[in-house]
C-alpha angles and dihedrals in degrees: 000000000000123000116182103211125218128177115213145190088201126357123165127174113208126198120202089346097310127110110243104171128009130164133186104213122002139068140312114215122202101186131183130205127211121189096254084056117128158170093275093059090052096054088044099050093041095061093040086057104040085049109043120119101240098141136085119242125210087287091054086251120144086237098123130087127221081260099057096054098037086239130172139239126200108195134211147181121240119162093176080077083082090041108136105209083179083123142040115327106276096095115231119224100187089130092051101104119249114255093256093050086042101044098067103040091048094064089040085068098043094057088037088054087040089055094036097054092032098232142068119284127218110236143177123234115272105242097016125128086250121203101204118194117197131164090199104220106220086359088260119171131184132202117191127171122195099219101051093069097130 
């Protein structure tokens, strides 16, 4: 599983010109799924996001985790994180999990993100033609893959 961190001082995703998530500070999550994806990289990934240190303390220093700015995380799907681009120019997604495999897991991580943070996350809609909004604060960007922990 791969999740693509922003932290953000506004983000929204709209679907068909309504607004279906939308958060003030916080973070915006793109997150991928593969098919050997699990619970055990949701629950790892969960806890590494809810308690990275993303957010400046009273010295301007990144020293302060999602919890302890009450801060927000709008979620989305987003399976081209897994795209391989090793040949031609048309991208392959063949380690992007099938909807069936992604679905789940997608809302697994919702409601492990959800219990983790202690409060309800915004999210897209896994599979729409999704419309996302950030203004992107630092800018500071995160890439985490689930299966480089050690």
């Amino acid at each position: 599983m791969i999740v693509v961190i922003q932290k953000s001082l506004e983000a929204s995703v709209q679907i068909e010109g309504n607004i279906k998530g939308q958060i003030g500070n916080g973070l915006m999550i793109l997150v991928g799924i593969e098919n050997e994806d699990g619970q055990e990289d949701i629950e790892w990934l969960s806890r590494k996001i809810v308690n990275m240190r993303l957010f400046e303390d009273e010295e301007g220093v990144m020293n302060k985790s999602l919890l302890d700015v009450d801060g927000e995380i709008l979620l989305i799907s987003q399976f081209t994180l897994h795209a391989s681009t090793k040949k031609g120019n048309r991208p392959s997604y063949i380690k992007a999990a099938k909807p069936d495999v992604a679905i789940p897991l997608y809302e697994k991580m919702i409601a492990q993100l959800e219990g983790d943070l202690g409060k309800p996350i915004a999210t897209g809609e896994f599979g729409a033609d999704m419309k996302v909004s950030l203004i992107n604060d630092g800018p500071v960007t995160i890439i985490v893959d689930s299966k480089n922990r050690q």
